[in-house]
XYZ file of C-alpha atoms in Angstrom:
307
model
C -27.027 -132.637 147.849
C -27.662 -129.762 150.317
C -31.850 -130.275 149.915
C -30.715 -134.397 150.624
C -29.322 -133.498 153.441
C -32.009 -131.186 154.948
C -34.407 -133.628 154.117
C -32.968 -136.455 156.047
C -32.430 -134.065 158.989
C -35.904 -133.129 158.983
C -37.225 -136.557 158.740
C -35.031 -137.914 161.373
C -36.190 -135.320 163.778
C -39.866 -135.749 162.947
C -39.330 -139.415 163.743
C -38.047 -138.690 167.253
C -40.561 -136.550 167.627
C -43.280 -139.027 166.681
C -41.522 -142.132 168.931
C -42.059 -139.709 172.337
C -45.035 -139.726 174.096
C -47.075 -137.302 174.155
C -48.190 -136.806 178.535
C -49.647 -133.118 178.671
C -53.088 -131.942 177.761
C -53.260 -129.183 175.557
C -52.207 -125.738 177.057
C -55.307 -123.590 178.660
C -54.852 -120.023 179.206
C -55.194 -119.284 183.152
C -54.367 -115.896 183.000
C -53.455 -112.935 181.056
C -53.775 -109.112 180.463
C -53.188 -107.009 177.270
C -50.897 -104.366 178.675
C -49.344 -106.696 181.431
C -47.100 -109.828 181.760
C -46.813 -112.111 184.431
C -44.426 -114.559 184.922
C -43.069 -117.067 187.111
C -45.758 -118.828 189.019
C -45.816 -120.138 192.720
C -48.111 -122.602 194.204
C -48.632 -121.979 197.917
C -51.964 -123.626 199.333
C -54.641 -122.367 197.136
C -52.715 -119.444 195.601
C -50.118 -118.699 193.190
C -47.775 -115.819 193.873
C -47.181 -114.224 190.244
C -44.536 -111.697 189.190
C -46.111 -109.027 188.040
C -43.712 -106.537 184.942
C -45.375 -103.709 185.032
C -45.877 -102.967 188.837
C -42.013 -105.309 189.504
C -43.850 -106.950 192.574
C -44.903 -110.229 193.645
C -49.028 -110.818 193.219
C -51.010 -113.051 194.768
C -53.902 -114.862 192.629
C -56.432 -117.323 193.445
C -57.250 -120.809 192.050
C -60.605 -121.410 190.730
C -62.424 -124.659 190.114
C -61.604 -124.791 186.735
C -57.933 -123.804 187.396
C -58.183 -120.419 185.858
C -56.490 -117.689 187.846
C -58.154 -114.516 190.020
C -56.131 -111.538 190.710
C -56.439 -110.862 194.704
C -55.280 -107.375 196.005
C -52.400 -108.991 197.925
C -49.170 -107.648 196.758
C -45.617 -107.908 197.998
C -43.486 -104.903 196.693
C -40.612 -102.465 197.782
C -41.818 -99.294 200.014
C -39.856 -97.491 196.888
C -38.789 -99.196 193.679
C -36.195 -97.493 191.487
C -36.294 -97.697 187.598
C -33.176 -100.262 187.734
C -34.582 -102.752 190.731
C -37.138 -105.516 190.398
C -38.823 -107.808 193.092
C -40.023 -111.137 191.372
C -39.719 -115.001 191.616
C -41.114 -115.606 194.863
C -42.062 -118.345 197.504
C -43.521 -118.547 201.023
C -41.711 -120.224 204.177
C -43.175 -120.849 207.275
C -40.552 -121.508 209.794
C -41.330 -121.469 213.940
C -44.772 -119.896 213.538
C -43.826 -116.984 210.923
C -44.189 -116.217 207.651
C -40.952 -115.602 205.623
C -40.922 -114.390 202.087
C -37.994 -115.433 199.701
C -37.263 -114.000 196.693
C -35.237 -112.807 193.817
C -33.870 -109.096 194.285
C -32.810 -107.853 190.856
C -30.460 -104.565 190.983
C -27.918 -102.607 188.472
C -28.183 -105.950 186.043
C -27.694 -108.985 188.919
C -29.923 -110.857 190.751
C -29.762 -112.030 194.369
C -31.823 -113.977 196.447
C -33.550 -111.976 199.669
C -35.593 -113.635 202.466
C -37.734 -111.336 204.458
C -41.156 -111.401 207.192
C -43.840 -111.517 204.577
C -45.099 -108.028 204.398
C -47.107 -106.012 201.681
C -44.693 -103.459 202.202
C -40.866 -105.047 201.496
C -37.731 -103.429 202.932
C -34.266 -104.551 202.067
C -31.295 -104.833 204.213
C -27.668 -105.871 203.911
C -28.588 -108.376 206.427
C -31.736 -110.039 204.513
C -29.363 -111.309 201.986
C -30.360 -115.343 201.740
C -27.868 -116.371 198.940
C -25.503 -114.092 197.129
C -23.080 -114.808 194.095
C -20.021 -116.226 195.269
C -19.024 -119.452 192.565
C -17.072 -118.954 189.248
C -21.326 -120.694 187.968
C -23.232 -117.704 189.318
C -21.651 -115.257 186.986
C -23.527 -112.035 188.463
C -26.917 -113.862 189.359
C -28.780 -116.353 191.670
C -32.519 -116.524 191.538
C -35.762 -118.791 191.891
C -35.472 -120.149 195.011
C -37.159 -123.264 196.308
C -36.861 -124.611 200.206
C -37.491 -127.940 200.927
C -37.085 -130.642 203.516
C -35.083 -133.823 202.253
C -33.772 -136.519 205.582
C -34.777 -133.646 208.276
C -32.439 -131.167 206.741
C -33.471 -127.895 205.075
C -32.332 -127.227 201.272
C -32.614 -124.315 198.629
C -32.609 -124.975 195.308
C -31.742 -121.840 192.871
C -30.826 -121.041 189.400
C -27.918 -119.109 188.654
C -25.722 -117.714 185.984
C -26.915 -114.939 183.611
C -29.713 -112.452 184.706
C -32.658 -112.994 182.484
C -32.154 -116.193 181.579
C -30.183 -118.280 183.536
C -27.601 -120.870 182.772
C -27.506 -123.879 185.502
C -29.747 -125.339 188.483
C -27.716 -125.187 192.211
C -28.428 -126.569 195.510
C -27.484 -125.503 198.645
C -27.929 -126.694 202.393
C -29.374 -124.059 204.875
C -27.811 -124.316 208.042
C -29.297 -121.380 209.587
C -32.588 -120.213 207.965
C -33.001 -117.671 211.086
C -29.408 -115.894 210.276
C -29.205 -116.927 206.266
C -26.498 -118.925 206.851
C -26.714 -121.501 203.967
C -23.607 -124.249 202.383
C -23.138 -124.315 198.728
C -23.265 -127.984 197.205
C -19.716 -129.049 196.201
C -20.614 -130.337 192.844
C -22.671 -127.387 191.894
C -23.987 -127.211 189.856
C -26.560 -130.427 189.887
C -27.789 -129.940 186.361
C -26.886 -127.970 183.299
C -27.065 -128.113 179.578
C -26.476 -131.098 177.072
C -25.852 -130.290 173.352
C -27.207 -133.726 173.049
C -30.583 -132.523 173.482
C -32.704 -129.697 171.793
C -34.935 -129.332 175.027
C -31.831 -128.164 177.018
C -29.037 -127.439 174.134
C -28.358 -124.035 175.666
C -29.360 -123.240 179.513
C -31.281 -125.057 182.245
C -33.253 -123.219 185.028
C -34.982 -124.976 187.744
C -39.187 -124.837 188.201
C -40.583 -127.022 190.640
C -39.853 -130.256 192.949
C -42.044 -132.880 193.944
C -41.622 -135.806 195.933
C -43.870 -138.604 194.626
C -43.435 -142.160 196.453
C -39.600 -142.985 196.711
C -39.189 -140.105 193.159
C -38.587 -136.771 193.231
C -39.462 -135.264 189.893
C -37.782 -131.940 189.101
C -39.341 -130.066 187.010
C -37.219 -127.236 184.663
C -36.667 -125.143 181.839
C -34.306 -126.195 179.246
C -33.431 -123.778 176.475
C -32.591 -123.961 173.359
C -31.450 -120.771 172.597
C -32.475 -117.498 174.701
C -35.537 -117.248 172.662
C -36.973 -120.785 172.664
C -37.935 -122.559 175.869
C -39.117 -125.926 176.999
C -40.753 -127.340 179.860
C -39.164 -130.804 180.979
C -39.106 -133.097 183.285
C -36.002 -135.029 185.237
C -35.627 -137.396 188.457
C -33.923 -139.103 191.386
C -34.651 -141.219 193.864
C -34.744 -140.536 197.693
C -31.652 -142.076 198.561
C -29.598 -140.915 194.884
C -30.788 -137.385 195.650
C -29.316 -134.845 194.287
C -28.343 -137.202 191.335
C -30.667 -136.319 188.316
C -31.399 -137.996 185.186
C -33.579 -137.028 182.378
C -36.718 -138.678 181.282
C -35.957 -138.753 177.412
C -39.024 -140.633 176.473
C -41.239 -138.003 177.659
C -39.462 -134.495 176.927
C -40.269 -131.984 176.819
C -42.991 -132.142 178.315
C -44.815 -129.719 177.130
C -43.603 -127.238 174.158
C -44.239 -123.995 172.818
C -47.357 -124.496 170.448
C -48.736 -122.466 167.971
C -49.482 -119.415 169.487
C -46.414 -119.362 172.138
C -42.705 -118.717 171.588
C -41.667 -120.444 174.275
C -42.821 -121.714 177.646
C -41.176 -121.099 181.345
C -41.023 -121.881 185.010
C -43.170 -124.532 185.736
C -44.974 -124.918 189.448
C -46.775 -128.007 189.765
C -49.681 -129.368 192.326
C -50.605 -133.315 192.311
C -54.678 -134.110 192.593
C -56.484 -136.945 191.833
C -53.193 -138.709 190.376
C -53.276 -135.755 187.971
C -50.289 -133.089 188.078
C -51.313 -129.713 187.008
C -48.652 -127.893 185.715
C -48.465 -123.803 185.661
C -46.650 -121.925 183.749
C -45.488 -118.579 181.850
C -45.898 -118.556 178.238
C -44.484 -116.134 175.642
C -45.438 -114.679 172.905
C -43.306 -111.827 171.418
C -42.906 -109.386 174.361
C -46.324 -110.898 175.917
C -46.095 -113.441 178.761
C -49.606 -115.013 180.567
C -50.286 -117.773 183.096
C -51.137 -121.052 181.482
C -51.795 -124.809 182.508
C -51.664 -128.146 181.348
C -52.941 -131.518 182.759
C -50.646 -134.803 183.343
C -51.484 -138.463 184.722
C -49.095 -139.197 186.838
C -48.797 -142.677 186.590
C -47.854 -142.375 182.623
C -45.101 -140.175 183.889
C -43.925 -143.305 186.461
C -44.327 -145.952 183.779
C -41.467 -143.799 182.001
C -39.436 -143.451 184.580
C -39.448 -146.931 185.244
C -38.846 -147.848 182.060
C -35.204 -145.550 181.966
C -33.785 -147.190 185.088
C-alpha cells in the first residue's frame, strides 16, 4: 500500500511538472571563485553590485558581451568591520544630483536597512538608518531593498522576517528619502508563503521589479524549506498595484538543476524582448553568479492567459 501510494504521488507531481512550461534557457555560470561566494546581484547601468562573503562588502562587476561577469576594483565596505557585522544586498539611488547607497546592515544576528552617500569607504550612523524593524512580520530583520517610482511617488520594497533567510516581501512609501522618513504599507506584508505550492511552501523573499507595458512582474524567491530555493515569477497591473498574483503556469521559473542546491535573488534587465535574469546559485557552502535567458512575450502570453 505504502509503495501505491508513493507511486501515485510521484507520478502526479511529474505530471505537473511536465504540463508547465518550460521559459528559461539553461543556467550559464557568470561568475564564480573557489575560495569565495558571492551573492545577491544588482543591476545598475552596466554593472552589477555583488555581495562579496569573504571581504562582507558590496563589489562592483562589469557586464560583458556575452553576459559573463568582470570583477572591477570598486568596493563599498565599512572603514572597520567587526567579526559579527556584514555589509551586503545593495542598490544605487540617485536622488537631486547625488549618489545614495542603500543597503542591508547586518549586526549581533539582525539585519537593517542603511542608506548612505555612495562612498568606497562606508560609515554608519544612528541617523543613516532607512528602515528598521518595527512590525510583529519583521521579527529581528529587514533587508534587500528596492526603490522605485510608481504614480510620482517613491516606494521601497524589502524582505523581512528571519536573518538569513527571510520569511515575507513588504512595501513601504518613502516620504522623505532626504531624512529616511518612510510609511509602512498597512497590509504588509504584500506576499508570503502558500503551502499550496512547492515553489513557495516555506518563505518568500523579494528579487527584482519590472514594469513591462501596463505589468509589473515581480520577481522572488520562494522556498521550500531553508535549504531549497526557487526562482519565480508573480504580477500586477499598474492600477491593482500592490495586488500580486502568481503565474502558476510558468513557476518556477527557473530551478535548482543538477549541479545547484538551490537558486536566489534574482535581478533582471529586459533587451531585445529577452529578460536576462541574474542570480546566486548554491551548491553546498559554494554560491556563484549565474544567468538565464527568457522571451518575454512567452512570459505575457501566460499572464494573459491567468487573468
Amino acid at each position: 500500500m505504502k509503495f501505491r501510494f508513493y507511486l501515485k504521488r510521484f507520478l502526479k507531481k511529474l505530471y505537473f511538472s511536465l504540463k508547465k512550461k518550460k521559459i528559461a534557457s539553461r543556467i550559464h555560470l557568470a561568475y564564480s571563485e573557489k575560495n569565495n561566494s558571492f551573492f545577491d546581484p544588482y543591476i545598475y547601468k552596466n554593472k552589477l553590485l555583488i555581495s562579496d562573503r569573504n571581504e562582507k562588502c558590496i563589489r562592483e562587476f562589469l557586464v560583458s558581451q556575452d553576459y559573463s561577469l568582470k570583477k572591477s576594483n570598486v568596493t563599498y565596505k565599512k572603514k572597520s568591520i567587526k567579526k559579527f557585522e556584514d555589509i551586503n544586498r545593495g542598490t544605487i539611488i540617485e536622488y537631486d544630483n547625488y549618489e545614495y547607497l542603500v543597503f542591508t546592515y547586518q549586526f549581533n544576528g539582525r539585519s537593517i536597512i542603511v542608506k548612505t552617500p555612495l562612498s568606497d569607504n562606508l560609515s554608519i550612523k544612528e541617523n543613516d538608518i532607512f528602515i528598521n524593524t518595527t512590525e510583529y512580520y519583521e521579527k529581528m530583520s529587514v533587508m534587500n531593498p528596492f526603490i522605485f517610482v510608481h504614480k510620482n511617488n517613491l516606494y521601497c520594497f524589502y524582505s523581512a522576517g528571519e536573518t538569513y533567510e527571510p520569511d515575507c516581501i513588504c512595501l513601504a512609501k518613502i516620504v522623505d528619502f532626504k531624512n529616511n522618513i518612510v510609511e509602512k504599507y498597512p497590509f504588509n506584508p504584500i506576499f508570503v508563503s502558500n503551502t499550496r505550492y512547492f515553489y513557495r511552501y516555506q518563505k518568500v523573499a523579494f528579487g527584482d521589479l519590472l514594469l513591462y507595458k501596463n505589468y509589473y512582474l515581480l520577481f522572488y524567491i520562494g522556498y521550500y524549506n531553508v535549504d531549497k530555493a526557487y526562482i519565480n515569477l508573480a504580477y500586477s497591473t499598474y492600477d491593482d498595484f500592490p495586488n500580486f498574483e502568481d503565474v502558476d503556469n510558468v513557476n518556477p521559473i527557473i530551478s535548482p538543476n543538477i549541479k545547484l542546491d538551490a537558486v536566489y535573488k534574482p535581478s533582471v534587465v529586459i533587451e531585445d524582448k529577452t529578460l536576462i535574469v541574474y542570480f546566486n546559485g548554491r551548491r553546498k557552502n559554494h554560491e556563484a553568479i549565474y544567468f538565464a535567458k527568457i522571451k518575454i512575450n512567452t512570459i505575457m502570453k501566460e499572464i494573459i492567459k491567468e487573468r
